[in-house]
Amino acid sequence: MKRCGQFLLSNGFLFLMFSAIVLFSGIGLPDAHAASNEQKIETLLNHAESYSKNKSNHSVVLKLCNEAIRLQPREVGTYYRCGFILGRMGDYVSAVKNFSYVIKNDGNGGRLKYPAARKFRADCFMGLGMLQNAIDDYSHIVKQNPKGDSTGKIWFYLAEALALANRKDLALNAIEQGCATGSHWCERMRFLQAKILKGEQIVPHQPLSN
């Protein structure tokens, strides 16, 4: 009976996916009534976000994101949302690819529409254990506004990455610069500082948690 229920659930899920594919492809729909690409993308990403709450749905989420990107391959916002959704699922490799596209194409030399993309990419590098890549991204961010209160969190993440990379002197320096901004993150930085000086284990923050 249990197997039968699982079979029905599985087939029901496949039926829903097939129905979604037919809907999004516009098969059999007159052009006048077909949903716009923007509407299709929004629906696809909403479904991806919903399914992403269960990591076992990774392949489905990836397909939904890829389909959304296929509809408008130059829409930076789609890559940004997919990067965030996939990163939250723990697929840091795919998330890095999406955020890298955003970083390369956002703004076209003007004001950035998705400035958090580099921070999120750095977080994903942390999740992958690619500490130098994370350090490079965090460093890039703080250089843009080293004394801004909003960069306090980034100074903390930079110090954390440096400490994990056994570059303790640079980590302690980053903490001092971070606290100099007046950010409320200074309290966490001092706690991290104490761990570094005592040689205690440092557990990196959860990527895309803030």
PDB file of C-alpha atoms in Angstrom:
ATOM      1  CA  MET A   1       0.000   0.000   0.000  1.00  0.00           C
ATOM      2  CA  LYS A   2       2.882   2.330   0.878  1.00  0.00           C
ATOM      3  CA  ARG A   3       4.563   1.595  -2.469  1.00  0.00           C
ATOM      4  CA  CYS A   4       1.295   2.258  -4.261  1.00  0.00           C
ATOM      5  CA  GLY A   5       0.987   5.633  -2.549  1.00  0.00           C
ATOM      6  CA  GLN A   6       4.553   6.528  -3.455  1.00  0.00           C
ATOM      7  CA  PHE A   7       3.891   5.485  -7.066  1.00  0.00           C
ATOM      8  CA  LEU A   8       0.778   7.639  -7.288  1.00  0.00           C
ATOM      9  CA  LEU A   9       2.584  10.582  -5.697  1.00  0.00           C
ATOM     10  CA  SER A  10       5.499  10.234  -8.091  1.00  0.00           C
ATOM     11  CA  ASN A  11       3.274   9.975 -11.137  1.00  0.00           C
ATOM     12  CA  GLY A  12       1.106  12.830  -9.917  1.00  0.00           C
ATOM     13  CA  PHE A  13       4.197  14.988  -9.591  1.00  0.00           C
ATOM     14  CA  LEU A  14       5.330  14.036 -13.107  1.00  0.00           C
ATOM     15  CA  PHE A  15       1.894  14.894 -14.455  1.00  0.00           C
ATOM     16  CA  LEU A  16       2.102  18.348 -12.848  1.00  0.00           C
ATOM     17  CA  MET A  17       5.546  18.910 -14.337  1.00  0.00           C
ATOM     18  CA  PHE A  18       4.350  17.811 -17.783  1.00  0.00           C
ATOM     19  CA  SER A  19       1.350  20.128 -17.509  1.00  0.00           C
ATOM     20  CA  ALA A  20       3.643  22.995 -16.545  1.00  0.00           C
ATOM     21  CA  ILE A  21       5.904  22.332 -19.520  1.00  0.00           C
ATOM     22  CA  VAL A  22       2.929  22.326 -21.883  1.00  0.00           C
ATOM     23  CA  LEU A  23       1.638  25.554 -20.347  1.00  0.00           C
ATOM     24  CA  PHE A  24       4.978  27.358 -20.475  1.00  0.00           C
ATOM     25  CA  SER A  25       5.721  26.253 -24.031  1.00  0.00           C
ATOM     26  CA  GLY A  26       2.439  27.712 -25.185  1.00  0.00           C
ATOM     27  CA  ILE A  27       1.515  24.561 -27.134  1.00  0.00           C
ATOM     28  CA  GLY A  28      -1.931  24.892 -28.681  1.00  0.00           C
ATOM     29  CA  LEU A  29      -2.444  28.459 -27.453  1.00  0.00           C
ATOM     30  CA  PRO A  30      -3.276  31.288 -29.847  1.00  0.00           C
ATOM     31  CA  ASP A  31      -0.679  34.053 -29.807  1.00  0.00           C
ATOM     32  CA  ALA A  32      -3.242  36.548 -28.545  1.00  0.00           C
ATOM     33  CA  HIS A  33      -3.845  34.470 -25.418  1.00  0.00           C
ATOM     34  CA  ALA A  34      -0.354  33.133 -24.833  1.00  0.00           C
ATOM     35  CA  ALA A  35       1.350  34.314 -21.677  1.00  0.00           C
ATOM     36  CA  SER A  36       4.182  36.785 -22.140  1.00  0.00           C
ATOM     37  CA  ASN A  37       7.744  35.625 -21.553  1.00  0.00           C
ATOM     38  CA  GLU A  38       7.845  37.786 -18.433  1.00  0.00           C
ATOM     39  CA  GLN A  39       4.793  36.022 -17.023  1.00  0.00           C
ATOM     40  CA  LYS A  40       6.181  32.607 -17.891  1.00  0.00           C
ATOM     41  CA  ILE A  41       9.510  33.426 -16.272  1.00  0.00           C
ATOM     42  CA  GLU A  42       7.818  34.708 -13.129  1.00  0.00           C
ATOM     43  CA  THR A  43       5.737  31.519 -12.883  1.00  0.00           C
ATOM     44  CA  LEU A  44       8.752  29.295 -13.482  1.00  0.00           C
ATOM     45  CA  LEU A  45      10.815  31.064 -10.828  1.00  0.00           C
ATOM     46  CA  ASN A  46       7.968  31.041  -8.333  1.00  0.00           C
ATOM     47  CA  HIS A  47       7.681  27.276  -8.806  1.00  0.00           C
ATOM     48  CA  ALA A  48      11.465  26.925  -8.509  1.00  0.00           C
ATOM     49  CA  GLU A  49      11.438  28.871  -5.254  1.00  0.00           C
ATOM     50  CA  SER A  50       8.619  26.723  -3.905  1.00  0.00           C
ATOM     51  CA  TYR A  51      10.293  23.426  -4.834  1.00  0.00           C
ATOM     52  CA  SER A  52      13.663  24.640  -3.511  1.00  0.00           C
ATOM     53  CA  LYS A  53      12.426  24.258   0.069  1.00  0.00           C
ATOM     54  CA  ASN A  54      13.116  20.530  -0.336  1.00  0.00           C
ATOM     55  CA  LYS A  55      16.684  19.777  -1.455  1.00  0.00           C
ATOM     56  CA  SER A  56      15.565  16.492  -3.012  1.00  0.00           C
ATOM     57  CA  ASN A  57      13.871  18.626  -5.696  1.00  0.00           C
ATOM     58  CA  HIS A  58      17.211  19.987  -6.920  1.00  0.00           C
ATOM     59  CA  SER A  59      16.966  18.580 -10.457  1.00  0.00           C
ATOM     60  CA  VAL A  60      13.471  20.020 -10.878  1.00  0.00           C
ATOM     61  CA  VAL A  61      14.540  23.433  -9.598  1.00  0.00           C
ATOM     62  CA  LEU A  62      17.554  23.457 -11.910  1.00  0.00           C
ATOM     63  CA  LYS A  63      15.353  22.624 -14.918  1.00  0.00           C
ATOM     64  CA  LEU A  64      12.873  25.355 -14.010  1.00  0.00           C
ATOM     65  CA  CYS A  65      15.664  27.911 -13.695  1.00  0.00           C
ATOM     66  CA  ASN A  66      17.270  26.831 -16.961  1.00  0.00           C
ATOM     67  CA  GLU A  67      13.923  27.113 -18.732  1.00  0.00           C
ATOM     68  CA  ALA A  68      13.402  30.622 -17.322  1.00  0.00           C
ATOM     69  CA  ILE A  69      16.843  31.662 -18.560  1.00  0.00           C
ATOM     70  CA  ARG A  70      16.207  30.079 -21.971  1.00  0.00           C
ATOM     71  CA  LEU A  71      13.144  32.292 -22.452  1.00  0.00           C
ATOM     72  CA  GLN A  72      15.178  35.476 -21.970  1.00  0.00           C
ATOM     73  CA  PRO A  73      18.879  34.575 -21.958  1.00  0.00           C
ATOM     74  CA  ARG A  74      20.009  38.179 -21.479  1.00  0.00           C
ATOM     75  CA  GLU A  75      17.724  39.079 -18.573  1.00  0.00           C
ATOM     76  CA  VAL A  76      20.123  39.711 -15.689  1.00  0.00           C
ATOM     77  CA  GLY A  77      17.382  39.561 -13.066  1.00  0.00           C
ATOM     78  CA  THR A  78      16.556  35.957 -13.948  1.00  0.00           C
ATOM     79  CA  TYR A  79      20.168  34.881 -13.367  1.00  0.00           C
ATOM     80  CA  TYR A  80      20.141  36.748 -10.062  1.00  0.00           C
ATOM     81  CA  ARG A  81      17.018  34.991  -8.778  1.00  0.00           C
ATOM     82  CA  CYS A  82      18.218  31.602 -10.010  1.00  0.00           C
ATOM     83  CA  GLY A  83      21.568  32.139  -8.329  1.00  0.00           C
ATOM     84  CA  PHE A  84      19.878  32.937  -5.044  1.00  0.00           C
ATOM     85  CA  ILE A  85      17.439  30.017  -5.252  1.00  0.00           C
ATOM     86  CA  LEU A  86      20.128  27.484  -6.182  1.00  0.00           C
ATOM     87  CA  GLY A  87      22.571  28.893  -3.631  1.00  0.00           C
ATOM     88  CA  ARG A  88      20.011  28.524  -0.868  1.00  0.00           C
ATOM     89  CA  MET A  89      19.630  24.880  -1.934  1.00  0.00           C
ATOM     90  CA  GLY A  90      23.362  24.324  -1.571  1.00  0.00           C
ATOM     91  CA  ASP A  91      24.138  24.129  -5.299  1.00  0.00           C
ATOM     92  CA  TYR A  92      26.949  26.633  -4.980  1.00  0.00           C
ATOM     93  CA  VAL A  93      28.545  25.752  -8.319  1.00  0.00           C
ATOM     94  CA  SER A  94      25.407  26.656 -10.295  1.00  0.00           C
ATOM     95  CA  ALA A  95      24.825  29.690  -8.089  1.00  0.00           C
ATOM     96  CA  VAL A  96      28.356  30.991  -8.753  1.00  0.00           C
ATOM     97  CA  LYS A  97      27.774  30.687 -12.504  1.00  0.00           C
ATOM     98  CA  ASN A  98      24.559  32.691 -12.266  1.00  0.00           C
ATOM     99  CA  PHE A  99      25.974  35.379  -9.993  1.00  0.00           C
ATOM    100  CA  SER A 100      29.060  35.671 -12.218  1.00  0.00           C
ATOM    101  CA  TYR A 101      26.811  36.449 -15.167  1.00  0.00           C
ATOM    102  CA  VAL A 102      25.063  39.135 -13.116  1.00  0.00           C
ATOM    103  CA  ILE A 103      28.355  40.701 -12.006  1.00  0.00           C
ATOM    104  CA  LYS A 104      29.623  40.784 -15.588  1.00  0.00           C
ATOM    105  CA  ASN A 105      26.471  42.200 -17.181  1.00  0.00           C
ATOM    106  CA  ASP A 106      24.717  44.274 -14.512  1.00  0.00           C
ATOM    107  CA  GLY A 107      24.626  48.036 -14.918  1.00  0.00           C
ATOM    108  CA  ASN A 108      26.411  48.263 -18.276  1.00  0.00           C
ATOM    109  CA  GLY A 109      28.867  50.720 -16.790  1.00  0.00           C
ATOM    110  CA  GLY A 110      26.189  52.580 -14.813  1.00  0.00           C
ATOM    111  CA  ARG A 111      24.586  52.047 -11.434  1.00  0.00           C
ATOM    112  CA  LEU A 112      24.275  48.395 -10.419  1.00  0.00           C
ATOM    113  CA  LYS A 113      20.766  46.986 -10.156  1.00  0.00           C
ATOM    114  CA  TYR A 114      21.929  43.905  -8.234  1.00  0.00           C
ATOM    115  CA  PRO A 115      24.860  45.055  -6.057  1.00  0.00           C
ATOM    116  CA  ALA A 116      24.434  42.095  -3.676  1.00  0.00           C
ATOM    117  CA  ALA A 117      25.401  39.623  -6.409  1.00  0.00           C
ATOM    118  CA  ARG A 118      29.111  39.807  -5.561  1.00  0.00           C
ATOM    119  CA  LYS A 119      28.447  39.295  -1.864  1.00  0.00           C
ATOM    120  CA  PHE A 120      26.257  36.277  -2.634  1.00  0.00           C
ATOM    121  CA  ARG A 121      28.909  34.876  -4.969  1.00  0.00           C
ATOM    122  CA  ALA A 122      31.498  35.274  -2.231  1.00  0.00           C
ATOM    123  CA  ASP A 123      29.185  33.382   0.128  1.00  0.00           C
ATOM    124  CA  CYS A 124      28.939  30.553  -2.393  1.00  0.00           C
ATOM    125  CA  PHE A 125      32.724  30.469  -2.735  1.00  0.00           C
ATOM    126  CA  MET A 126      32.835  30.086   1.052  1.00  0.00           C
ATOM    127  CA  GLY A 127      30.419  27.173   0.789  1.00  0.00           C
ATOM    128  CA  LEU A 128      32.708  25.569  -1.788  1.00  0.00           C
ATOM    129  CA  GLY A 129      35.781  26.119   0.377  1.00  0.00           C
ATOM    130  CA  MET A 130      37.266  28.432  -2.264  1.00  0.00           C
ATOM    131  CA  LEU A 131      38.529  30.892   0.328  1.00  0.00           C
ATOM    132  CA  GLN A 132      40.753  33.027  -1.900  1.00  0.00           C
ATOM    133  CA  ASN A 133      37.917  33.619  -4.350  1.00  0.00           C
ATOM    134  CA  ALA A 134      35.673  34.636  -1.443  1.00  0.00           C
ATOM    135  CA  ILE A 135      38.405  36.918  -0.060  1.00  0.00           C
ATOM    136  CA  ASP A 136      38.777  38.596  -3.457  1.00  0.00           C
ATOM    137  CA  ASP A 137      35.032  39.284  -3.706  1.00  0.00           C
ATOM    138  CA  TYR A 138      34.647  40.535  -0.132  1.00  0.00           C
ATOM    139  CA  SER A 139      37.757  42.722  -0.553  1.00  0.00           C
ATOM    140  CA  HIS A 140      36.328  44.204  -3.751  1.00  0.00           C
ATOM    141  CA  ILE A 141      33.147  45.201  -1.903  1.00  0.00           C
ATOM    142  CA  VAL A 142      34.820  46.890   1.076  1.00  0.00           C
ATOM    143  CA  LYS A 143      37.187  48.805  -1.203  1.00  0.00           C
ATOM    144  CA  GLN A 144      34.164  50.518  -2.757  1.00  0.00           C
ATOM    145  CA  ASN A 145      33.122  51.994   0.600  1.00  0.00           C
ATOM    146  CA  PRO A 146      35.633  50.989   3.317  1.00  0.00           C
ATOM    147  CA  LYS A 147      34.192  53.199   6.067  1.00  0.00           C
ATOM    148  CA  GLY A 148      30.496  52.803   5.325  1.00  0.00           C
ATOM    149  CA  ASP A 149      28.322  51.388   8.105  1.00  0.00           C
ATOM    150  CA  SER A 150      26.684  49.040   5.596  1.00  0.00           C
ATOM    151  CA  THR A 151      30.029  47.339   4.926  1.00  0.00           C
ATOM    152  CA  GLY A 152      30.453  46.208   8.531  1.00  0.00           C
ATOM    153  CA  LYS A 153      28.962  42.837   7.752  1.00  0.00           C
ATOM    154  CA  ILE A 154      31.297  42.417   4.770  1.00  0.00           C
ATOM    155  CA  TRP A 155      34.330  43.268   6.911  1.00  0.00           C
ATOM    156  CA  PHE A 156      33.210  40.494   9.270  1.00  0.00           C
ATOM    157  CA  TYR A 157      32.885  37.988   6.414  1.00  0.00           C
ATOM    158  CA  LEU A 158      36.254  39.050   5.038  1.00  0.00           C
ATOM    159  CA  ALA A 159      37.917  38.624   8.436  1.00  0.00           C
ATOM    160  CA  GLU A 160      36.271  35.229   8.805  1.00  0.00           C
ATOM    161  CA  ALA A 161      37.524  34.078   5.389  1.00  0.00           C
ATOM    162  CA  LEU A 162      41.040  35.354   6.116  1.00  0.00           C
ATOM    163  CA  ALA A 163      41.098  33.574   9.466  1.00  0.00           C
ATOM    164  CA  LEU A 164      39.978  30.308   7.862  1.00  0.00           C
ATOM    165  CA  ALA A 165      42.760  30.757   5.299  1.00  0.00           C
ATOM    166  CA  ASN A 166      45.268  31.039   8.200  1.00  0.00           C
ATOM    167  CA  ARG A 167      45.987  34.685   7.422  1.00  0.00           C
ATOM    168  CA  LYS A 168      45.392  35.766  10.987  1.00  0.00           C
ATOM    169  CA  ASP A 169      47.178  39.127  10.893  1.00  0.00           C
ATOM    170  CA  LEU A 170      45.104  40.251   7.925  1.00  0.00           C
ATOM    171  CA  ALA A 171      41.959  38.938   9.618  1.00  0.00           C
ATOM    172  CA  LEU A 172      42.675  40.961  12.769  1.00  0.00           C
ATOM    173  CA  ASN A 173      43.347  44.034  10.629  1.00  0.00           C
ATOM    174  CA  ALA A 174      40.031  43.546   8.828  1.00  0.00           C
ATOM    175  CA  ILE A 175      38.284  43.405  12.203  1.00  0.00           C
ATOM    176  CA  GLU A 176      39.795  46.729  13.257  1.00  0.00           C
ATOM    177  CA  GLN A 177      38.770  48.364   9.998  1.00  0.00           C
ATOM    178  CA  GLY A 178      35.310  46.868  10.280  1.00  0.00           C
ATOM    179  CA  CYS A 179      34.790  48.144  13.814  1.00  0.00           C
ATOM    180  CA  ALA A 180      36.017  51.585  12.724  1.00  0.00           C
ATOM    181  CA  THR A 181      32.903  51.887  10.561  1.00  0.00           C
ATOM    182  CA  GLY A 182      30.727  52.006  13.678  1.00  0.00           C
ATOM    183  CA  SER A 183      28.731  49.025  12.479  1.00  0.00           C
ATOM    184  CA  HIS A 184      26.711  46.972  14.947  1.00  0.00           C
ATOM    185  CA  TRP A 185      28.603  43.994  13.501  1.00  0.00           C
ATOM    186  CA  CYS A 186      31.598  45.057  15.599  1.00  0.00           C
ATOM    187  CA  GLU A 187      30.333  42.952  18.496  1.00  0.00           C
ATOM    188  CA  ARG A 188      30.496  39.829  16.318  1.00  0.00           C
ATOM    189  CA  MET A 189      33.891  40.897  15.017  1.00  0.00           C
ATOM    190  CA  ARG A 190      35.262  41.175  18.551  1.00  0.00           C
ATOM    191  CA  PHE A 191      33.929  37.713  19.294  1.00  0.00           C
ATOM    192  CA  LEU A 192      35.695  36.452  16.150  1.00  0.00           C
ATOM    193  CA  GLN A 193      38.833  38.316  17.206  1.00  0.00           C
ATOM    194  CA  ALA A 194      38.856  36.495  20.545  1.00  0.00           C
ATOM    195  CA  LYS A 195      38.550  33.136  18.780  1.00  0.00           C
ATOM    196  CA  ILE A 196      41.443  33.975  16.476  1.00  0.00           C
ATOM    197  CA  LEU A 197      43.708  35.044  19.356  1.00  0.00           C
ATOM    198  CA  LYS A 198      42.826  31.934  21.374  1.00  0.00           C
ATOM    199  CA  GLY A 199      43.314  29.648  18.383  1.00  0.00           C
ATOM    200  CA  GLU A 200      39.760  28.318  18.661  1.00  0.00           C
ATOM    201  CA  GLN A 201      37.902  26.680  15.811  1.00  0.00           C
ATOM    202  CA  ILE A 202      36.081  29.083  13.503  1.00  0.00           C
ATOM    203  CA  VAL A 203      32.905  27.865  11.852  1.00  0.00           C
ATOM    204  CA  PRO A 204      32.058  29.822   8.684  1.00  0.00           C
ATOM    205  CA  HIS A 205      28.660  31.466   8.347  1.00  0.00           C
ATOM    206  CA  GLN A 206      25.902  29.771   6.351  1.00  0.00           C
ATOM    207  CA  PRO A 207      26.081  31.040   2.747  1.00  0.00           C
ATOM    208  CA  LEU A 208      23.266  33.413   1.736  1.00  0.00           C
ATOM    209  CA  SER A 209      21.970  33.508   5.297  1.00  0.00           C
ATOM    210  CA  ASN A 210      22.031  37.323   5.495  1.00  0.00           C
TER     211      ASN A 210
END
